[in-house]
Tab-separated table of C-alpha atoms and ligand atoms in Angstrom:
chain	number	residue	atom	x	y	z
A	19	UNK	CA	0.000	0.000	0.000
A	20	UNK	CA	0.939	3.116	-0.769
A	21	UNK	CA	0.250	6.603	1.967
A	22	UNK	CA	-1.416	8.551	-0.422
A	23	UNK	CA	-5.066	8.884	-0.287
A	24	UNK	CA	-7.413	7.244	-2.721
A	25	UNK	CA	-8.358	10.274	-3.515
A	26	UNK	CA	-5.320	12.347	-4.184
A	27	UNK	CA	-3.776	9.125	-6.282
A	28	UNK	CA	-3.598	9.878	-10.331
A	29	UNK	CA	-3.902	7.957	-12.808
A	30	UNK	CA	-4.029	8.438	-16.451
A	31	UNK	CA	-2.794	7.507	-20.539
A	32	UNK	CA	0.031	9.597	-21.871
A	33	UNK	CA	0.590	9.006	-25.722
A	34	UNK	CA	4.197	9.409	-26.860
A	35	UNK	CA	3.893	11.159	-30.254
A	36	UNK	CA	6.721	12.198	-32.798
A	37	UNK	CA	8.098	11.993	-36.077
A	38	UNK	CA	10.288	8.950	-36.886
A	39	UNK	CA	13.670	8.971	-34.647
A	40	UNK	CA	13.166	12.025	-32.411
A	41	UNK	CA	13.519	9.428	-29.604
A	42	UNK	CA	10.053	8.046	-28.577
A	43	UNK	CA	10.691	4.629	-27.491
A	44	UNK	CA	14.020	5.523	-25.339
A	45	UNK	CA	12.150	8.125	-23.633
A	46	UNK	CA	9.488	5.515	-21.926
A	47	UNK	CA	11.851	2.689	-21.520
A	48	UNK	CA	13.760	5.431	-19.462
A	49	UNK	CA	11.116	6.553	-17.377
A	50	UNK	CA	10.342	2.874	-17.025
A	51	UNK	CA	13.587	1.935	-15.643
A	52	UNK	CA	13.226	-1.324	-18.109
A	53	UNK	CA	13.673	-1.569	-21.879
A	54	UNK	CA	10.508	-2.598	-23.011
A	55	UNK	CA	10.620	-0.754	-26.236
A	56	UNK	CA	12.587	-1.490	-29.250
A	57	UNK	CA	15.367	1.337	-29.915
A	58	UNK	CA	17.516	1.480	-33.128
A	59	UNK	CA	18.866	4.541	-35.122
A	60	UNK	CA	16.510	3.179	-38.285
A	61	UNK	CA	13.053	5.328	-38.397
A	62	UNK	CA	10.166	3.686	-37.771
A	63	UNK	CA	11.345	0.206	-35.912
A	64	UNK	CA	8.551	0.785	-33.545
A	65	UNK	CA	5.537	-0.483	-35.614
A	66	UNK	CA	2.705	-1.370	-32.894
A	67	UNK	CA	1.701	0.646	-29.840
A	68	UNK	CA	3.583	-0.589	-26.825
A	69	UNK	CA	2.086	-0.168	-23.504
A	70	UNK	CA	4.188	1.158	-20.617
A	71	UNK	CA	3.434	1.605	-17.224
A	72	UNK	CA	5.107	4.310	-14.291
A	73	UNK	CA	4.402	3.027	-11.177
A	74	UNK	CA	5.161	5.989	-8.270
A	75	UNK	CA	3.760	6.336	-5.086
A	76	UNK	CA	1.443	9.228	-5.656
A	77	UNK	CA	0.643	8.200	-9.873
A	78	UNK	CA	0.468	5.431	-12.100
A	79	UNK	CA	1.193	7.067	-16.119
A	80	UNK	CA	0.249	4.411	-18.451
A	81	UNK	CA	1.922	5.724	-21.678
A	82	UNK	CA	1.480	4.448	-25.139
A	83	UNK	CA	4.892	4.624	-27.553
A	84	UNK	CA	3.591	5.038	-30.989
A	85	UNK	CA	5.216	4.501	-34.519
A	86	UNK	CA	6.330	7.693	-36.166
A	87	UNK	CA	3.741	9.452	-37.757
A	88	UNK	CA	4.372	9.561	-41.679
A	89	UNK	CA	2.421	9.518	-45.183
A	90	UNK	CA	1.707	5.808	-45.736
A	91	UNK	CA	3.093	4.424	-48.252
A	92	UNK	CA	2.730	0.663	-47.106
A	93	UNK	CA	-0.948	-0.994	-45.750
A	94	UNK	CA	1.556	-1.588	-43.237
A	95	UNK	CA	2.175	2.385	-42.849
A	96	UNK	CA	-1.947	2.998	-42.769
A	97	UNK	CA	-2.552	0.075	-40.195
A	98	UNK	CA	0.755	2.097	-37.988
A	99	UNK	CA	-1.346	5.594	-38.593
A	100	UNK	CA	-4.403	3.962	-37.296
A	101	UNK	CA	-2.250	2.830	-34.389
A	102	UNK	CA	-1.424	6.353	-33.547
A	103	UNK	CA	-4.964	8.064	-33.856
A	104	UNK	CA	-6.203	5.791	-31.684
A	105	UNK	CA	-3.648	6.271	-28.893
A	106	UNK	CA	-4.232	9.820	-29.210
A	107	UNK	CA	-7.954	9.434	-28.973
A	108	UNK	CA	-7.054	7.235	-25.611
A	109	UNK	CA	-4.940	9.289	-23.785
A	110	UNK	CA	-5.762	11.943	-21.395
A	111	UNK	CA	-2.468	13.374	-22.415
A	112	UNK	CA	-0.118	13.800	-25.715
A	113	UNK	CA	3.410	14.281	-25.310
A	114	UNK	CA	4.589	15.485	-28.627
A	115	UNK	CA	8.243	14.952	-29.167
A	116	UNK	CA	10.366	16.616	-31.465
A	117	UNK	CA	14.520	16.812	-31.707
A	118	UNK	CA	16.379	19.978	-30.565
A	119	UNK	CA	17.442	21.808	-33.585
A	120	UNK	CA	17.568	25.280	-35.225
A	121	UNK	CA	14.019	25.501	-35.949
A	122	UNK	CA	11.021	24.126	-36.006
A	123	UNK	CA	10.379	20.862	-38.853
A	124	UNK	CA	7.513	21.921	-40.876
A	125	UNK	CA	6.330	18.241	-40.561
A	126	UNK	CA	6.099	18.563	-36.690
A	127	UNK	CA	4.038	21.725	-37.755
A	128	UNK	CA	1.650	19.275	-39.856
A	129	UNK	CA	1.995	16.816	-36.670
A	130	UNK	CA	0.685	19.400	-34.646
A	131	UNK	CA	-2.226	20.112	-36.096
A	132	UNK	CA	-3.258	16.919	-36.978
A	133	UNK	CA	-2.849	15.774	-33.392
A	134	UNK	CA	-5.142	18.797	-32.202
A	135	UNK	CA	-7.842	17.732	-33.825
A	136	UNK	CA	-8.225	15.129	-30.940
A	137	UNK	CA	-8.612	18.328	-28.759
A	138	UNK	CA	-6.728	17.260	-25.930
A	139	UNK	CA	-4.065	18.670	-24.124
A	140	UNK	CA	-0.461	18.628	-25.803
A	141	UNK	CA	2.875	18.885	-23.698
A	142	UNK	CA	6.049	19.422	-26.394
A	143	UNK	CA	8.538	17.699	-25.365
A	144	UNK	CA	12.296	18.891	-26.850
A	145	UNK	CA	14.362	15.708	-27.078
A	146	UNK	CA	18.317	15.331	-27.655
A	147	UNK	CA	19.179	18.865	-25.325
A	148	UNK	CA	22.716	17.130	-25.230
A	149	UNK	CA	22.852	17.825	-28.813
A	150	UNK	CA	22.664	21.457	-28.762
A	151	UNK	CA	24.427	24.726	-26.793
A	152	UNK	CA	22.232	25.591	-23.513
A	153	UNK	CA	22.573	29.126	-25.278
A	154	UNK	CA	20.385	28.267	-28.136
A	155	UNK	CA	17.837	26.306	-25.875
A	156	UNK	CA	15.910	29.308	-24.253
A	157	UNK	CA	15.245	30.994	-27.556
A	158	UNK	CA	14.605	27.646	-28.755
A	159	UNK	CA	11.858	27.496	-26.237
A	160	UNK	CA	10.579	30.958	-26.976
A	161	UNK	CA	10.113	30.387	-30.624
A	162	UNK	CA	8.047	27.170	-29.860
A	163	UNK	CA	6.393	28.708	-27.681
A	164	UNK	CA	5.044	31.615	-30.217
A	165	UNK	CA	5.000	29.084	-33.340
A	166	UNK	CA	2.824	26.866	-31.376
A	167	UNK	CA	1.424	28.754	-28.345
A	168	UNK	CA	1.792	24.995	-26.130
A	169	UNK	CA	1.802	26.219	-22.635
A	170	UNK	CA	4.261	23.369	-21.290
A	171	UNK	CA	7.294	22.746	-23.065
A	172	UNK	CA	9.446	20.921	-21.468
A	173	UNK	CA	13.342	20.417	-22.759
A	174	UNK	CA	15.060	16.786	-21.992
A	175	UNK	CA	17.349	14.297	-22.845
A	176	UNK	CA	16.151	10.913	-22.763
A	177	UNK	CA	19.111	9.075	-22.846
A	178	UNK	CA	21.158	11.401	-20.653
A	179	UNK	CA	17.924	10.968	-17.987
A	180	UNK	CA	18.441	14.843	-18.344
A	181	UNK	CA	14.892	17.041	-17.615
A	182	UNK	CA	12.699	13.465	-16.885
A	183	UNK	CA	12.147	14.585	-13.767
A	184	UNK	CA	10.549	18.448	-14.184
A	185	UNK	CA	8.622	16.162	-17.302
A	186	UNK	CA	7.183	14.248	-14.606
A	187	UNK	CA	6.040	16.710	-12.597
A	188	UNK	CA	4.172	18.486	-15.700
A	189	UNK	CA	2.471	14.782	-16.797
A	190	UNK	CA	1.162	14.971	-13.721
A	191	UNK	CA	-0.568	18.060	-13.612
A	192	UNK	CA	-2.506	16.739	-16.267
A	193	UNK	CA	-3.713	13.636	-15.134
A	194	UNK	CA	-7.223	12.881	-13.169
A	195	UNK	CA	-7.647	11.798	-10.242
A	196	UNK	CA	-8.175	7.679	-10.224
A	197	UNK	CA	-7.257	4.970	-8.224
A	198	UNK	CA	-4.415	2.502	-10.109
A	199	UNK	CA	-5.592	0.535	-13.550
A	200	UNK	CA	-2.998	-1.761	-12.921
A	201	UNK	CA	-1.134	-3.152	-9.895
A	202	UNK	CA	1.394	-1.582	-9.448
A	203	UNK	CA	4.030	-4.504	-9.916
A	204	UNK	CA	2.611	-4.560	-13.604
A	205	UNK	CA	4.925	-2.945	-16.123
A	206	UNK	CA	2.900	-3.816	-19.194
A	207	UNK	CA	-0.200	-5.726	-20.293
A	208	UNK	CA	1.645	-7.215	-23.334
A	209	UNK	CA	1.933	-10.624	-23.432
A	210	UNK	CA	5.685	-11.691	-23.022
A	211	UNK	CA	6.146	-13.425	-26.517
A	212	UNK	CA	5.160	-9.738	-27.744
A	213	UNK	CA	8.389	-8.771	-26.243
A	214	UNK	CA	10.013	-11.758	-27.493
A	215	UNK	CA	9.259	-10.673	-31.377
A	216	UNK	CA	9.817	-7.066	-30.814
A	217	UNK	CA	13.807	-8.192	-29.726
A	218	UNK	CA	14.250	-10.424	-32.440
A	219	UNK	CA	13.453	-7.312	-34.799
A	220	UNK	CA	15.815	-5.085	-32.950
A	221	UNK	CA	18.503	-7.476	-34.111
A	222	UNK	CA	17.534	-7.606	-37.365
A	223	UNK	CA	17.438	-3.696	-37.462
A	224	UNK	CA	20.315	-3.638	-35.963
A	225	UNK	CA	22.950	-6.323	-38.104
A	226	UNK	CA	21.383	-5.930	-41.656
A	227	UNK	CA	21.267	-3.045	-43.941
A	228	UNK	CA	17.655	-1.303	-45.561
A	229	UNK	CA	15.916	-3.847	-46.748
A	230	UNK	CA	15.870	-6.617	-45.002
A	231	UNK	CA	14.845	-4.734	-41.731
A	232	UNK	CA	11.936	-2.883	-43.415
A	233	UNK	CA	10.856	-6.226	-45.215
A	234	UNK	CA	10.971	-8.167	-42.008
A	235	UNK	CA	8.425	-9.417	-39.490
A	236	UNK	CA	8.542	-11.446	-36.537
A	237	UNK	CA	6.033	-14.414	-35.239
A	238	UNK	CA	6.163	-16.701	-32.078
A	239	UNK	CA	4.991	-20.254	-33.324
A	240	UNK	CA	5.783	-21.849	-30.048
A	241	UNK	CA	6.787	-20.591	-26.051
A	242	UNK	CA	6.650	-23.511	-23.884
A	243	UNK	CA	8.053	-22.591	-20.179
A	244	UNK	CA	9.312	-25.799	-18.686
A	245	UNK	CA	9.642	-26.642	-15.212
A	246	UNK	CA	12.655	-27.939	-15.624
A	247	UNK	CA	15.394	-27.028	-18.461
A	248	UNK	CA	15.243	-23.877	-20.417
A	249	UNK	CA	11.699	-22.630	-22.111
A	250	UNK	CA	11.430	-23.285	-25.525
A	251	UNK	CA	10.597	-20.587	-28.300
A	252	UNK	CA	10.311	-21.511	-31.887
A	253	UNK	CA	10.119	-18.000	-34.298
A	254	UNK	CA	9.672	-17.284	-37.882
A	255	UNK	CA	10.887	-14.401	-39.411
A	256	UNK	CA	8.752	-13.546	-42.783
A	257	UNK	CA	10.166	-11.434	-45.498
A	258	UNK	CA	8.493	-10.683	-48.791
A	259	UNK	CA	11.134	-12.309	-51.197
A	260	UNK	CA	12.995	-15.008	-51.666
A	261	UNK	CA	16.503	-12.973	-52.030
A	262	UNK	CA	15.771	-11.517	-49.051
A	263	UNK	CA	15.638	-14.994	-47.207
A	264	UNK	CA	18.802	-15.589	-48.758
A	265	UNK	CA	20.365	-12.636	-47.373
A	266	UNK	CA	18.718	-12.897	-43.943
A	267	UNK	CA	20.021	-16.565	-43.710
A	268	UNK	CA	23.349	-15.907	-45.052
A	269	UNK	CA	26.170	-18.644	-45.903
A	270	UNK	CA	25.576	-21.602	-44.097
A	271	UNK	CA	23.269	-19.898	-41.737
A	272	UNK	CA	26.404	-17.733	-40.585
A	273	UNK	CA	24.310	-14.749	-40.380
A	274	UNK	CA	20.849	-16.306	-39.156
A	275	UNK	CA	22.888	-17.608	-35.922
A	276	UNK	CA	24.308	-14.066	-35.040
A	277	UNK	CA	20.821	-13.251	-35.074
A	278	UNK	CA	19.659	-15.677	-32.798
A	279	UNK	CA	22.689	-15.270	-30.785
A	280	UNK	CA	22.326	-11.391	-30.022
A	281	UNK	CA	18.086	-12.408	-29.399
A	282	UNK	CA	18.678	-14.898	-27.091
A	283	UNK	CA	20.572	-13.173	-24.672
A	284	UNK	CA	18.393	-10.373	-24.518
A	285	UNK	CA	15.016	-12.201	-24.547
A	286	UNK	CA	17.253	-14.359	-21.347
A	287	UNK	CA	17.536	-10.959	-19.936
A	288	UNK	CA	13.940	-9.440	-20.260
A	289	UNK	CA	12.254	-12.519	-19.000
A	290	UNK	CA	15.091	-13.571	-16.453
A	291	UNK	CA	15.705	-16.731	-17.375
A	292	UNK	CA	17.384	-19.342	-19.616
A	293	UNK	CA	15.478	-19.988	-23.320
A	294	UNK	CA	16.034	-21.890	-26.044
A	295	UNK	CA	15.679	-20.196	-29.192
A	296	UNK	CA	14.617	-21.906	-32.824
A	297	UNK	CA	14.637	-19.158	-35.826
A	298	UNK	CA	13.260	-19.730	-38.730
A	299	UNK	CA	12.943	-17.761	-41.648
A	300	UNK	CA	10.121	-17.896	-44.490
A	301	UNK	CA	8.584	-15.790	-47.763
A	302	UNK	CA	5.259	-14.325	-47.756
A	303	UNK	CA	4.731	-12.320	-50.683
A	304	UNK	CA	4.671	-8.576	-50.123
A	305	UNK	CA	2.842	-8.740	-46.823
A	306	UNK	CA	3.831	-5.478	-45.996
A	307	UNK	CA	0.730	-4.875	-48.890
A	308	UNK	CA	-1.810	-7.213	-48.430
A	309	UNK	CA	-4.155	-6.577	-45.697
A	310	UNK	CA	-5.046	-10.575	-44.829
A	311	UNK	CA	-1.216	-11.282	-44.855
A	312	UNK	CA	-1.473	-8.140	-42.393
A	313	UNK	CA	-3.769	-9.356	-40.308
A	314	UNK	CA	-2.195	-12.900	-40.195
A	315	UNK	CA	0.789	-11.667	-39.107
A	316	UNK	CA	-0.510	-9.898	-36.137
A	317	UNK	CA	-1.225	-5.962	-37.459
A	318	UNK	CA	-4.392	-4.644	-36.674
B	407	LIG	N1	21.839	12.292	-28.622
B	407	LIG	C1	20.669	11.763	-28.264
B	407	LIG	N2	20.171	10.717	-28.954
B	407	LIG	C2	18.988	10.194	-28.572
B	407	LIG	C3	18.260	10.725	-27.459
B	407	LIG	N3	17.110	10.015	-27.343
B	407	LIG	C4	17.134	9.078	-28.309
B	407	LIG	N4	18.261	9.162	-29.058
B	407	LIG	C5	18.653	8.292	-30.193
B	407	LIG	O1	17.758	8.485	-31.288
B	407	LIG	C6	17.554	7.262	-32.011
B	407	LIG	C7	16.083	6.953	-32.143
B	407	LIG	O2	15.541	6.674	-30.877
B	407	LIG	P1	14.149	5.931	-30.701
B	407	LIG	O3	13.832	5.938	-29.243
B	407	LIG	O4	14.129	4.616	-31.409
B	407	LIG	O5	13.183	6.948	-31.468
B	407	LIG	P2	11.640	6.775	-31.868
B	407	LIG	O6	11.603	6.366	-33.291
B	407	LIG	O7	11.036	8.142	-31.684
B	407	LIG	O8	11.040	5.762	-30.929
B	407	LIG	C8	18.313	6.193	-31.252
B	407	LIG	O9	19.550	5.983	-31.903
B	407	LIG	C9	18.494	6.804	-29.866
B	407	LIG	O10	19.640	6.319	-29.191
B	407	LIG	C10	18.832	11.849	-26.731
B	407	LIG	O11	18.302	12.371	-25.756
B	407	LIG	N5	20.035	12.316	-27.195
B	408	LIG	MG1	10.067	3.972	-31.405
């Protein structure tokens, strides 16, 4: 139990919302304490909402990390935009995150008012302070502040942990008063072989080039937790083309086991214990097009 008060407890949904990159998905796995998002310096690696909550003594913030917000060109894309309208339709709150820079991106400009047709309250969030002079910060601030007329903007740096705190403090002004959605030991309401997927991708985002990433998808044919011995997990990886199986394979499976390698030992670490791990790889034809292969493959 906790000393607060029912009644002075918060509780709310936060969406994280942002062009591709600006640094979404490290932001709530940092507030978090716990990677639970995918991070890799390709755009748009996060492709489904992931569900994060912030347990505290006086709040519980259940965010939602989006994809980037971008002009589909994919079904894939649409079914990702989807994903983000209806976070922001959830949430009580939108953080909308954009990168430190000279000026304002015209396409956060777009963003902006595209996310306030949802009409509720926005918090800009500047991301990657570390990257820029403290001089050019407050007129930084100023300009956003006219170009936009946000109330709250709040300057971090999500992976130096730099400005989470005062960013706290402002999510909370903004969210109701409720007792706790989840227990508070909860972190997420994903299922673990979610988690499971999402790391295998990282690894493929992270040891092959363009394509193959992009072209990729990840699904969990078997988890069996055993009493005794390691769990067993049996994935496929689906690309759209037969050349790109060949690549993602590589000679004599060299590249396929470094792959499995780098998953394993982080899907040992996220679910704190020992797993076996059987990758396979297989062609569906441009799924990243066709809504049933879509829908098979778990985008909805
Ligand atoms: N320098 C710097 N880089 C950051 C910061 N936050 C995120 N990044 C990097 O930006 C890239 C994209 O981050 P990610 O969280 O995947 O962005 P998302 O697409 O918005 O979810 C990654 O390479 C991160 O390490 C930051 O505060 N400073
Ligand atoms: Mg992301």
């Amino acid at each position: 139990m906790n000393e607060n008060t029912v009644s002075d407890f918060k509780c709310g949904y936060v969406a994280l919302v942002g062009l591709p990159n600006v640094g979404k998905s490290t932001l709530m796995n940092n507030l978090l304490q716990m990677k639970l998002s995918i991070v890799t310096p390709k755009p748009q690696t996060t492709r489904q909402r992931v569900l994060g909550i912030l347990n505290e003594p006086d709040k519980q913030v259940i965010f939602l990390d989006t994809p980037g917000l971008l002009k589909p060109r994919y079904k894939l894309q649409e079914v990702m935009l989807k994903t983000i309208e209806k976070a922001v339709s959830d949430s009580d709150l939108i953080l909308l995150m954009i990168e430190a820079g000279e000026s304002l991106n015209p396409r956060d400009i777009e963003l902006y008012d595209q996310i306030n047709e949802a009409g509720r309250p926005v918090v800009l969030v500047i991301n990657k302070i570390d990257r820029i002079s403290k001089a050019k910060l407050l007129p930084l601030i100023e300009t956003l502040h006219e170009q936009t007329g946000i109330q709250d903007i709040v300057p971090i740096s999500a992976t130096k942990l730099d400005g989470l705190d005062q960013l706290k403090s402002t999510i909370k002004k903004y969210m109701p008063m409720n007792v706790p959605f989840y227990p508070p030991e909860y972190v997420t309401e994903q299922p673990e072989r979610f988690f499971v997927a999402e790391i295998i991708r990282e690894k493929i985002f992270q040891k092959y080039g363009e394509e193959i990433p992009y072209s990729s998808t990840v699904i969990i044919d078997e988890f069996k937790e055993r009493k005794t011995g390691k769990d067993f997990i049996r994935a496929t990886i689906y690309v759209e083309r037969i050349s790109q199986k060949g690549i993602l394979i590589g000679k004599k499976g060299q590249a396929l086991k470094k792959v499995g390698l780098a998953a394993r030992g982080e899907i040992e670490h996220f679910l704190q214990r020992q797993v076996y791990l059987d990758l396979h790889v297989s062609v569906k034809e441009k799924w990243r097009s066709k809504e049933n292969a879509l829908r098979d493959l778990g985008y909805h």
